Amino acid sequence: MSPTDADLVLRVLEADDRHAFSTLVRRHQSAVRGLLRRLTCGDEALADDLAQETFLRAYRGLRGYRGGARLSTWLHRIAFNVFLSSTRRAAPTVQEEEEIPTRPRDRSLMRHDLDLALGELAPAERAAISLAYAREHTHKEVAAILDCPLGTAKTLIARAKEKLRRRLRAWEPSEAT
Amino acid sequence: MTRPPTDQDWLDELLGNDDYIEDKGFSARVMGTLPPRAPSPAWRRPILLAATFLACLVGVVILPGGAYLVEILQQASSYTPARSQLPLVPLLVLLLLAGGGVAAALHED
């Protein structure tokens, strides 16, 4: 039986067990990198840099982890903060609005268009909807990660979904199909 | 008759459709960025050396076989190749253990 996250965290804290931390990184890397890819609108290189920074901050701040929340919730909160820091550091860029095709042709194009549509959302909306759907966090966990009231988190998710629905209307399957 | 897809269906499916990302060296890169381990406290090395010395002392003097080991040491001082080497085995084991303890102490960084 593989050790739980709590066991591994304890081993890192008590003996600076690098192997235990490496296991935690391998276990959570996909979710953290996936979230950051969505937040960075599909920029894989930037997302990986931010994910690396996320795990480094997690290692340094592991004593601050309270076992009450899931470790993934705690890691996603750090990832979101790292992302926000990076957007503050980066010079504002004018993003060219790319036209979304009328009919998606394959899966990679759909992913690309979703990234474009996500890029038009406010960072908090983007994070909220990514956390709620792709990462399967509860609304309460989303609120904890974004450090906002539960009602605000629900509003962010609903608003983001409505914007995406409008933006990606071309993908909506017709009733004839 | 199939149910026509709703907004809820296609958008939920699209948003929840996130593939697993293969590690491909990511974890190793993260581990490479971690700060070096904190050095051991200064008191650990002398404590280990003292513990090794004490363990040897206990082995030689206090334990029932101590007198036998002293005898082996005396034999070793007048060692000749013609005599049996078997009695030297416990002594070699003890030296090996002591060496291990000292090595462990020296690698405490």
PDB file of C-alpha atoms in Angstrom:
ATOM      1  CA  MET A   1       0.000   0.000   0.000  1.00  0.00           C
ATOM      2  CA  SER A   2       1.416   3.371  -0.954  1.00  0.00           C
ATOM      3  CA  PRO A   3       1.860   5.905   1.849  1.00  0.00           C
ATOM      4  CA  THR A   4      -0.719   8.661   2.189  1.00  0.00           C
ATOM      5  CA  ASP A   5       0.093  12.306   1.550  1.00  0.00           C
ATOM      6  CA  ALA A   6      -0.016  12.927   5.307  1.00  0.00           C
ATOM      7  CA  ASP A   7       2.572  10.159   5.924  1.00  0.00           C
ATOM      8  CA  LEU A   8       4.881  11.588   3.284  1.00  0.00           C
ATOM      9  CA  VAL A   9       4.527  15.134   4.615  1.00  0.00           C
ATOM     10  CA  LEU A  10       5.415  13.880   8.090  1.00  0.00           C
ATOM     11  CA  ARG A  11       8.536  12.154   6.767  1.00  0.00           C
ATOM     12  CA  VAL A  12       9.657  15.353   5.027  1.00  0.00           C
ATOM     13  CA  LEU A  13       9.068  17.420   8.149  1.00  0.00           C
ATOM     14  CA  GLU A  14      10.716  15.007  10.578  1.00  0.00           C
ATOM     15  CA  ALA A  15      13.752  13.870   8.615  1.00  0.00           C
ATOM     16  CA  ASP A  16      13.897  16.089   5.525  1.00  0.00           C
ATOM     17  CA  ASP A  17      13.168  12.912   3.560  1.00  0.00           C
ATOM     18  CA  ARG A  18      13.810  13.934  -0.063  1.00  0.00           C
ATOM     19  CA  HIS A  19      12.519  10.649  -1.415  1.00  0.00           C
ATOM     20  CA  ALA A  20       9.174  11.285   0.307  1.00  0.00           C
ATOM     21  CA  PHE A  21       8.983  14.781  -1.169  1.00  0.00           C
ATOM     22  CA  SER A  22       9.855  13.434  -4.602  1.00  0.00           C
ATOM     23  CA  THR A  23       6.948  10.983  -4.294  1.00  0.00           C
ATOM     24  CA  LEU A  24       4.625  13.881  -3.449  1.00  0.00           C
ATOM     25  CA  VAL A  25       5.835  15.838  -6.475  1.00  0.00           C
ATOM     26  CA  ARG A  26       5.311  12.871  -8.809  1.00  0.00           C
ATOM     27  CA  ARG A  27       1.863  12.278  -7.328  1.00  0.00           C
ATOM     28  CA  HIS A  28       0.642  15.861  -7.771  1.00  0.00           C
ATOM     29  CA  GLN A  29       2.648  17.172 -10.729  1.00  0.00           C
ATOM     30  CA  SER A  30       0.015  16.430 -13.352  1.00  0.00           C
ATOM     31  CA  ALA A  31      -2.775  18.242 -11.500  1.00  0.00           C
ATOM     32  CA  VAL A  32      -0.628  21.266 -10.648  1.00  0.00           C
ATOM     33  CA  ARG A  33       0.824  21.559 -14.150  1.00  0.00           C
ATOM     34  CA  GLY A  34      -2.612  21.038 -15.672  1.00  0.00           C
ATOM     35  CA  LEU A  35      -4.120  23.824 -13.594  1.00  0.00           C
ATOM     36  CA  LEU A  36      -1.274  26.180 -14.458  1.00  0.00           C
ATOM     37  CA  ARG A  37      -1.551  25.334 -18.167  1.00  0.00           C
ATOM     38  CA  ARG A  38      -5.158  26.419 -18.032  1.00  0.00           C
ATOM     39  CA  LEU A  39      -4.301  29.553 -16.076  1.00  0.00           C
ATOM     40  CA  THR A  40      -1.565  30.458 -18.571  1.00  0.00           C
ATOM     41  CA  CYS A  41      -3.887  29.703 -21.507  1.00  0.00           C
ATOM     42  CA  GLY A  42      -1.877  26.715 -22.687  1.00  0.00           C
ATOM     43  CA  ASP A  43       1.641  28.137 -22.350  1.00  0.00           C
ATOM     44  CA  GLU A  44       3.304  24.860 -21.341  1.00  0.00           C
ATOM     45  CA  ALA A  45       6.797  26.242 -20.735  1.00  0.00           C
ATOM     46  CA  LEU A  46       5.555  29.051 -18.510  1.00  0.00           C
ATOM     47  CA  ALA A  47       3.179  26.669 -16.723  1.00  0.00           C
ATOM     48  CA  ASP A  48       6.035  24.271 -15.952  1.00  0.00           C
ATOM     49  CA  ASP A  49       8.223  27.094 -14.635  1.00  0.00           C
ATOM     50  CA  LEU A  50       5.388  28.195 -12.361  1.00  0.00           C
ATOM     51  CA  ALA A  51       4.735  24.589 -11.294  1.00  0.00           C
ATOM     52  CA  GLN A  52       8.391  24.242 -10.360  1.00  0.00           C
ATOM     53  CA  GLU A  53       8.141  27.428  -8.294  1.00  0.00           C
ATOM     54  CA  THR A  54       4.952  26.057  -6.729  1.00  0.00           C
ATOM     55  CA  PHE A  55       6.652  22.886  -5.477  1.00  0.00           C
ATOM     56  CA  LEU A  56       9.663  24.829  -4.256  1.00  0.00           C
ATOM     57  CA  ARG A  57       7.391  27.120  -2.227  1.00  0.00           C
ATOM     58  CA  ALA A  58       5.489  24.071  -0.982  1.00  0.00           C
ATOM     59  CA  TYR A  59       8.731  22.487   0.230  1.00  0.00           C
ATOM     60  CA  ARG A  60       9.777  25.664   2.022  1.00  0.00           C
ATOM     61  CA  GLY A  61       6.367  26.191   3.565  1.00  0.00           C
ATOM     62  CA  LEU A  62       5.446  22.614   4.360  1.00  0.00           C
ATOM     63  CA  ARG A  63       5.346  23.375   8.086  1.00  0.00           C
ATOM     64  CA  GLY A  64       2.482  25.743   7.338  1.00  0.00           C
ATOM     65  CA  TYR A  65       0.382  22.936   5.842  1.00  0.00           C
ATOM     66  CA  ARG A  66      -2.553  22.113   8.065  1.00  0.00           C
ATOM     67  CA  GLY A  67      -3.594  18.514   7.641  1.00  0.00           C
ATOM     68  CA  GLY A  68      -7.282  19.494   7.649  1.00  0.00           C
ATOM     69  CA  ALA A  69      -7.383  20.361   3.947  1.00  0.00           C
ATOM     70  CA  ARG A  70      -6.424  18.003   1.147  1.00  0.00           C
ATOM     71  CA  LEU A  71      -2.796  18.450   0.111  1.00  0.00           C
ATOM     72  CA  SER A  72      -3.954  19.043  -3.467  1.00  0.00           C
ATOM     73  CA  THR A  73      -6.113  21.967  -2.281  1.00  0.00           C
ATOM     74  CA  TRP A  74      -3.139  23.451  -0.480  1.00  0.00           C
ATOM     75  CA  LEU A  75      -0.860  22.963  -3.522  1.00  0.00           C
ATOM     76  CA  HIS A  76      -3.419  24.507  -5.874  1.00  0.00           C
ATOM     77  CA  ARG A  77      -3.677  27.513  -3.617  1.00  0.00           C
ATOM     78  CA  ILE A  78       0.086  27.988  -3.821  1.00  0.00           C
ATOM     79  CA  ALA A  79      -0.049  27.490  -7.603  1.00  0.00           C
ATOM     80  CA  PHE A  80      -2.722  30.157  -7.945  1.00  0.00           C
ATOM     81  CA  ASN A  81      -0.686  32.600  -5.839  1.00  0.00           C
ATOM     82  CA  VAL A  82       2.434  31.865  -7.892  1.00  0.00           C
ATOM     83  CA  PHE A  83       0.419  32.508 -11.047  1.00  0.00           C
ATOM     84  CA  LEU A  84      -0.913  35.816  -9.672  1.00  0.00           C
ATOM     85  CA  SER A  85       2.628  36.892  -8.741  1.00  0.00           C
ATOM     86  CA  SER A  86       3.815  36.114 -12.258  1.00  0.00           C
ATOM     87  CA  THR A  87       1.029  38.149 -13.851  1.00  0.00           C
ATOM     88  CA  ARG A  88       1.917  41.100 -11.630  1.00  0.00           C
ATOM     89  CA  ARG A  89       5.588  40.823 -12.627  1.00  0.00           C
ATOM     90  CA  ALA A  90       4.916  40.444 -16.346  1.00  0.00           C
ATOM     91  CA  ALA A  91       4.472  43.552 -18.462  1.00  0.00           C
ATOM     92  CA  PRO A  92       0.916  43.904 -19.698  1.00  0.00           C
ATOM     93  CA  THR A  93       0.562  42.594 -23.218  1.00  0.00           C
ATOM     94  CA  VAL A  94      -2.154  43.230 -25.702  1.00  0.00           C
ATOM     95  CA  GLN A  95      -3.619  39.886 -26.602  1.00  0.00           C
ATOM     96  CA  GLU A  96      -4.823  39.628 -30.147  1.00  0.00           C
ATOM     97  CA  GLU A  97      -8.287  38.229 -30.297  1.00  0.00           C
ATOM     98  CA  GLU A  98      -8.211  35.142 -32.462  1.00  0.00           C
ATOM     99  CA  GLU A  99     -11.330  34.121 -34.257  1.00  0.00           C
ATOM    100  CA  ILE A 100     -12.692  30.818 -33.054  1.00  0.00           C
ATOM    101  CA  PRO A 101     -13.638  28.580 -35.988  1.00  0.00           C
ATOM    102  CA  THR A 102     -17.263  27.891 -36.619  1.00  0.00           C
ATOM    103  CA  ARG A 103     -16.910  24.146 -36.137  1.00  0.00           C
ATOM    104  CA  PRO A 104     -14.220  22.327 -34.173  1.00  0.00           C
ATOM    105  CA  ARG A 105     -12.301  19.852 -36.314  1.00  0.00           C
ATOM    106  CA  ASP A 106     -10.372  17.803 -33.800  1.00  0.00           C
ATOM    107  CA  ARG A 107      -9.551  17.477 -30.156  1.00  0.00           C
ATOM    108  CA  SER A 108      -6.329  19.513 -30.227  1.00  0.00           C
ATOM    109  CA  LEU A 109      -8.144  22.386 -31.937  1.00  0.00           C
ATOM    110  CA  MET A 110     -10.864  22.228 -29.332  1.00  0.00           C
ATOM    111  CA  ARG A 111      -8.230  22.411 -26.599  1.00  0.00           C
ATOM    112  CA  HIS A 112      -6.600  25.358 -28.357  1.00  0.00           C
ATOM    113  CA  ASP A 113      -9.885  27.212 -28.650  1.00  0.00           C
ATOM    114  CA  LEU A 114     -10.749  26.500 -25.038  1.00  0.00           C
ATOM    115  CA  ASP A 115      -7.387  27.995 -24.028  1.00  0.00           C
ATOM    116  CA  LEU A 116      -8.168  31.079 -26.121  1.00  0.00           C
ATOM    117  CA  ALA A 117     -11.576  31.440 -24.524  1.00  0.00           C
ATOM    118  CA  LEU A 118     -10.144  30.932 -21.045  1.00  0.00           C
ATOM    119  CA  GLY A 119      -7.611  33.648 -21.794  1.00  0.00           C
ATOM    120  CA  GLU A 120     -10.422  36.146 -22.137  1.00  0.00           C
ATOM    121  CA  LEU A 121     -11.652  35.476 -18.602  1.00  0.00           C
ATOM    122  CA  ALA A 122     -10.427  37.320 -15.533  1.00  0.00           C
ATOM    123  CA  PRO A 123      -7.715  35.303 -13.714  1.00  0.00           C
ATOM    124  CA  ALA A 124      -9.999  34.548 -10.773  1.00  0.00           C
ATOM    125  CA  GLU A 125     -12.774  33.325 -13.102  1.00  0.00           C
ATOM    126  CA  ARG A 126     -10.293  31.215 -15.045  1.00  0.00           C
ATOM    127  CA  ALA A 127      -8.934  29.696 -11.864  1.00  0.00           C
ATOM    128  CA  ALA A 128     -12.378  29.106 -10.397  1.00  0.00           C
ATOM    129  CA  ILE A 129     -13.749  27.222 -13.377  1.00  0.00           C
ATOM    130  CA  SER A 130     -10.548  25.232 -13.905  1.00  0.00           C
ATOM    131  CA  LEU A 131     -10.478  24.174 -10.270  1.00  0.00           C
ATOM    132  CA  ALA A 132     -14.158  23.278 -10.202  1.00  0.00           C
ATOM    133  CA  TYR A 133     -14.176  21.169 -13.352  1.00  0.00           C
ATOM    134  CA  ALA A 134     -10.754  19.894 -14.356  1.00  0.00           C
ATOM    135  CA  ARG A 135      -9.504  19.454 -10.787  1.00  0.00           C
ATOM    136  CA  GLU A 136     -12.863  18.444  -9.347  1.00  0.00           C
ATOM    137  CA  HIS A 137     -12.673  20.640  -6.275  1.00  0.00           C
ATOM    138  CA  THR A 138     -15.824  21.409  -4.342  1.00  0.00           C
ATOM    139  CA  HIS A 139     -17.070  25.003  -4.334  1.00  0.00           C
ATOM    140  CA  LYS A 140     -15.905  25.264  -0.741  1.00  0.00           C
ATOM    141  CA  GLU A 141     -12.393  24.158  -1.732  1.00  0.00           C
ATOM    142  CA  VAL A 142     -12.374  26.591  -4.658  1.00  0.00           C
ATOM    143  CA  ALA A 143     -13.256  29.376  -2.223  1.00  0.00           C
ATOM    144  CA  ALA A 144     -10.399  28.294   0.063  1.00  0.00           C
ATOM    145  CA  ILE A 145      -7.908  28.201  -2.818  1.00  0.00           C
ATOM    146  CA  LEU A 146      -8.950  31.603  -4.156  1.00  0.00           C
ATOM    147  CA  ASP A 147      -9.179  32.980  -0.617  1.00  0.00           C
ATOM    148  CA  CYS A 148     -12.684  34.345  -1.134  1.00  0.00           C
ATOM    149  CA  PRO A 149     -16.145  33.752   0.351  1.00  0.00           C
ATOM    150  CA  LEU A 150     -18.096  30.722  -0.847  1.00  0.00           C
ATOM    151  CA  GLY A 151     -20.712  32.911  -2.540  1.00  0.00           C
ATOM    152  CA  THR A 152     -18.031  34.730  -4.515  1.00  0.00           C
ATOM    153  CA  ALA A 153     -16.537  31.446  -5.678  1.00  0.00           C
ATOM    154  CA  LYS A 154     -19.937  30.241  -6.891  1.00  0.00           C
ATOM    155  CA  THR A 155     -20.500  33.533  -8.716  1.00  0.00           C
ATOM    156  CA  LEU A 156     -17.064  33.337 -10.356  1.00  0.00           C
ATOM    157  CA  ILE A 157     -17.738  29.803 -11.595  1.00  0.00           C
ATOM    158  CA  ALA A 158     -21.200  30.651 -12.924  1.00  0.00           C
ATOM    159  CA  ARG A 159     -20.016  33.835 -14.613  1.00  0.00           C
ATOM    160  CA  ALA A 160     -17.009  32.120 -16.187  1.00  0.00           C
ATOM    161  CA  LYS A 161     -19.176  29.316 -17.487  1.00  0.00           C
ATOM    162  CA  GLU A 162     -21.661  31.717 -19.021  1.00  0.00           C
ATOM    163  CA  LYS A 163     -18.859  33.644 -20.759  1.00  0.00           C
ATOM    164  CA  LEU A 164     -17.344  30.423 -22.109  1.00  0.00           C
ATOM    165  CA  ARG A 165     -20.706  29.201 -23.301  1.00  0.00           C
ATOM    166  CA  ARG A 166     -21.202  32.395 -25.279  1.00  0.00           C
ATOM    167  CA  ARG A 167     -17.642  32.473 -26.611  1.00  0.00           C
ATOM    168  CA  LEU A 168     -17.649  28.837 -27.679  1.00  0.00           C
ATOM    169  CA  ARG A 169     -21.156  28.808 -29.076  1.00  0.00           C
ATOM    170  CA  ALA A 170     -19.773  27.462 -32.364  1.00  0.00           C
ATOM    171  CA  TRP A 171     -18.999  24.178 -30.656  1.00  0.00           C
ATOM    172  CA  GLU A 172     -22.453  23.677 -29.346  1.00  0.00           C
ATOM    173  CA  PRO A 173     -23.791  20.504 -30.919  1.00  0.00           C
ATOM    174  CA  SER A 174     -26.804  21.166 -33.067  1.00  0.00           C
ATOM    175  CA  GLU A 175     -30.011  19.479 -32.021  1.00  0.00           C
ATOM    176  CA  ALA A 176     -30.087  17.558 -35.329  1.00  0.00           C
ATOM    177  CA  THR A 177     -26.956  15.576 -34.371  1.00  0.00           C
TER     178      THR A 177
ATOM    179  CA  MET B   1     -34.442   8.412 -29.614  1.00  0.00           C
ATOM    180  CA  THR B   2     -31.366  10.097 -28.218  1.00  0.00           C
ATOM    181  CA  ARG B   3     -31.583  13.020 -25.894  1.00  0.00           C
ATOM    182  CA  PRO B   4     -30.355  16.245 -27.549  1.00  0.00           C
ATOM    183  CA  PRO B   5     -27.172  17.503 -25.888  1.00  0.00           C
ATOM    184  CA  THR B   6     -27.641  20.437 -23.572  1.00  0.00           C
ATOM    185  CA  ASP B   7     -25.320  23.353 -22.797  1.00  0.00           C
ATOM    186  CA  GLN B   8     -24.547  21.631 -19.534  1.00  0.00           C
ATOM    187  CA  ASP B   9     -23.434  18.427 -21.246  1.00  0.00           C
ATOM    188  CA  TRP B  10     -20.969  19.688 -23.819  1.00  0.00           C
ATOM    189  CA  LEU B  11     -19.429  22.459 -21.736  1.00  0.00           C
ATOM    190  CA  ASP B  12     -19.066  20.322 -18.619  1.00  0.00           C
ATOM    191  CA  GLU B  13     -17.470  17.577 -20.658  1.00  0.00           C
ATOM    192  CA  LEU B  14     -15.119  19.994 -22.364  1.00  0.00           C
ATOM    193  CA  LEU B  15     -14.027  21.647 -19.133  1.00  0.00           C
ATOM    194  CA  GLY B  16     -13.572  18.392 -17.281  1.00  0.00           C
ATOM    195  CA  ASN B  17     -11.612  16.787 -20.072  1.00  0.00           C
ATOM    196  CA  ASP B  18      -8.041  17.146 -18.826  1.00  0.00           C
ATOM    197  CA  ASP B  19      -5.483  14.498 -19.796  1.00  0.00           C
ATOM    198  CA  TYR B  20      -2.868  13.191 -17.387  1.00  0.00           C
ATOM    199  CA  ILE B  21       0.448  14.990 -17.918  1.00  0.00           C
ATOM    200  CA  GLU B  22       3.436  12.640 -18.024  1.00  0.00           C
ATOM    201  CA  ASP B  23       6.256  13.563 -15.663  1.00  0.00           C
ATOM    202  CA  LYS B  24       9.062  13.473 -18.287  1.00  0.00           C
ATOM    203  CA  GLY B  25      11.756  14.644 -15.876  1.00  0.00           C
ATOM    204  CA  PHE B  26       9.691  17.354 -14.214  1.00  0.00           C
ATOM    205  CA  SER B  27       9.986  15.871 -10.710  1.00  0.00           C
ATOM    206  CA  ALA B  28      13.745  15.498 -11.111  1.00  0.00           C
ATOM    207  CA  ARG B  29      14.032  19.167 -12.097  1.00  0.00           C
ATOM    208  CA  VAL B  30      12.017  20.174  -9.032  1.00  0.00           C
ATOM    209  CA  MET B  31      14.213  18.055  -6.757  1.00  0.00           C
ATOM    210  CA  GLY B  32      17.269  19.728  -8.298  1.00  0.00           C
ATOM    211  CA  THR B  33      16.032  23.158  -7.232  1.00  0.00           C
ATOM    212  CA  LEU B  34      15.513  22.279  -3.562  1.00  0.00           C
ATOM    213  CA  PRO B  35      17.908  23.925  -1.120  1.00  0.00           C
ATOM    214  CA  PRO B  36      20.737  21.721   0.212  1.00  0.00           C
ATOM    215  CA  ARG B  37      20.070  19.762   3.374  1.00  0.00           C
ATOM    216  CA  ALA B  38      20.710  21.591   6.616  1.00  0.00           C
ATOM    217  CA  PRO B  39      24.053  20.531   8.156  1.00  0.00           C
ATOM    218  CA  SER B  40      23.858  18.209  11.155  1.00  0.00           C
ATOM    219  CA  PRO B  41      24.253  19.815  14.570  1.00  0.00           C
ATOM    220  CA  ALA B  42      27.898  20.145  15.669  1.00  0.00           C
ATOM    221  CA  TRP B  43      27.375  17.837  18.640  1.00  0.00           C
ATOM    222  CA  ARG B  44      26.407  14.796  16.547  1.00  0.00           C
ATOM    223  CA  ARG B  45      29.916  13.805  15.467  1.00  0.00           C
ATOM    224  CA  PRO B  46      31.530  13.710  18.948  1.00  0.00           C
ATOM    225  CA  ILE B  47      28.461  11.934  20.287  1.00  0.00           C
ATOM    226  CA  LEU B  48      28.741   9.224  17.625  1.00  0.00           C
ATOM    227  CA  LEU B  49      32.462   8.766  18.221  1.00  0.00           C
ATOM    228  CA  ALA B  50      31.961   8.559  21.975  1.00  0.00           C
ATOM    229  CA  ALA B  51      29.125   6.045  21.528  1.00  0.00           C
ATOM    230  CA  THR B  52      31.336   3.891  19.301  1.00  0.00           C
ATOM    231  CA  PHE B  53      34.160   3.991  21.811  1.00  0.00           C
ATOM    232  CA  LEU B  54      31.830   3.079  24.667  1.00  0.00           C
ATOM    233  CA  ALA B  55      30.310   0.211  22.688  1.00  0.00           C
ATOM    234  CA  CYS B  56      33.779  -1.186  22.043  1.00  0.00           C
ATOM    235  CA  LEU B  57      34.661  -0.824  25.704  1.00  0.00           C
ATOM    236  CA  VAL B  58      31.527  -2.654  26.728  1.00  0.00           C
ATOM    237  CA  GLY B  59      32.279  -5.405  24.219  1.00  0.00           C
ATOM    238  CA  VAL B  60      35.818  -5.926  25.457  1.00  0.00           C
ATOM    239  CA  VAL B  61      35.582  -5.433  29.203  1.00  0.00           C
ATOM    240  CA  ILE B  62      32.061  -5.816  30.542  1.00  0.00           C
ATOM    241  CA  LEU B  63      30.508  -8.577  28.462  1.00  0.00           C
ATOM    242  CA  PRO B  64      31.238 -12.200  29.463  1.00  0.00           C
ATOM    243  CA  GLY B  65      33.370 -12.747  26.417  1.00  0.00           C
ATOM    244  CA  GLY B  66      35.614  -9.808  27.306  1.00  0.00           C
ATOM    245  CA  ALA B  67      38.272 -11.927  29.000  1.00  0.00           C
ATOM    246  CA  TYR B  68      38.347 -14.142  25.943  1.00  0.00           C
ATOM    247  CA  LEU B  69      38.917 -11.145  23.682  1.00  0.00           C
ATOM    248  CA  VAL B  70      41.711  -9.892  25.921  1.00  0.00           C
ATOM    249  CA  GLU B  71      43.273 -13.307  25.591  1.00  0.00           C
ATOM    250  CA  ILE B  72      42.894 -13.106  21.807  1.00  0.00           C
ATOM    251  CA  LEU B  73      44.637  -9.722  21.826  1.00  0.00           C
ATOM    252  CA  GLN B  74      47.488 -11.217  23.814  1.00  0.00           C
ATOM    253  CA  GLN B  75      47.694 -14.075  21.336  1.00  0.00           C
ATOM    254  CA  ALA B  76      47.656 -11.610  18.465  1.00  0.00           C
ATOM    255  CA  SER B  77      50.629  -9.765  19.924  1.00  0.00           C
ATOM    256  CA  SER B  78      52.609 -12.995  19.778  1.00  0.00           C
ATOM    257  CA  TYR B  79      51.018 -14.155  16.530  1.00  0.00           C
ATOM    258  CA  THR B  80      52.823 -16.664  14.407  1.00  0.00           C
ATOM    259  CA  PRO B  81      51.540 -17.951  11.055  1.00  0.00           C
ATOM    260  CA  ALA B  82      51.698 -21.546  12.233  1.00  0.00           C
ATOM    261  CA  ARG B  83      48.930 -21.023  14.829  1.00  0.00           C
ATOM    262  CA  SER B  84      45.231 -21.105  14.022  1.00  0.00           C
ATOM    263  CA  GLN B  85      43.723 -17.821  12.807  1.00  0.00           C
ATOM    264  CA  LEU B  86      40.200 -18.687  14.001  1.00  0.00           C
ATOM    265  CA  PRO B  87      40.398 -16.885  17.383  1.00  0.00           C
ATOM    266  CA  LEU B  88      41.132 -13.642  15.564  1.00  0.00           C
ATOM    267  CA  VAL B  89      37.713 -13.576  13.886  1.00  0.00           C
ATOM    268  CA  PRO B  90      35.816 -11.930  16.818  1.00  0.00           C
ATOM    269  CA  LEU B  91      38.546  -9.319  17.061  1.00  0.00           C
ATOM    270  CA  LEU B  92      38.264  -8.532  13.375  1.00  0.00           C
ATOM    271  CA  VAL B  93      34.474  -8.237  13.672  1.00  0.00           C
ATOM    272  CA  LEU B  94      34.889  -5.840  16.595  1.00  0.00           C
ATOM    273  CA  LEU B  95      37.396  -3.753  14.639  1.00  0.00           C
ATOM    274  CA  LEU B  96      35.028  -3.733  11.674  1.00  0.00           C
ATOM    275  CA  LEU B  97      32.157  -2.472  13.832  1.00  0.00           C
ATOM    276  CA  ALA B  98      34.343   0.196  15.383  1.00  0.00           C
ATOM    277  CA  GLY B  99      35.493   1.257  11.934  1.00  0.00           C
ATOM    278  CA  GLY B 100      31.873   1.519  10.803  1.00  0.00           C
ATOM    279  CA  GLY B 101      31.012   3.722  13.753  1.00  0.00           C
ATOM    280  CA  VAL B 102      33.933   6.038  13.096  1.00  0.00           C
ATOM    281  CA  ALA B 103      33.093   6.230   9.393  1.00  0.00           C
ATOM    282  CA  ALA B 104      29.480   7.082  10.209  1.00  0.00           C
ATOM    283  CA  ALA B 105      30.669   9.849  12.515  1.00  0.00           C
ATOM    284  CA  LEU B 106      33.013  11.256   9.893  1.00  0.00           C
ATOM    285  CA  HIS B 107      30.267  11.352   7.259  1.00  0.00           C
ATOM    286  CA  GLU B 108      27.942  13.358   9.466  1.00  0.00           C
ATOM    287  CA  ASP B 109      27.701  16.511   7.320  1.00  0.00           C
TER     288      ASP B 109
END
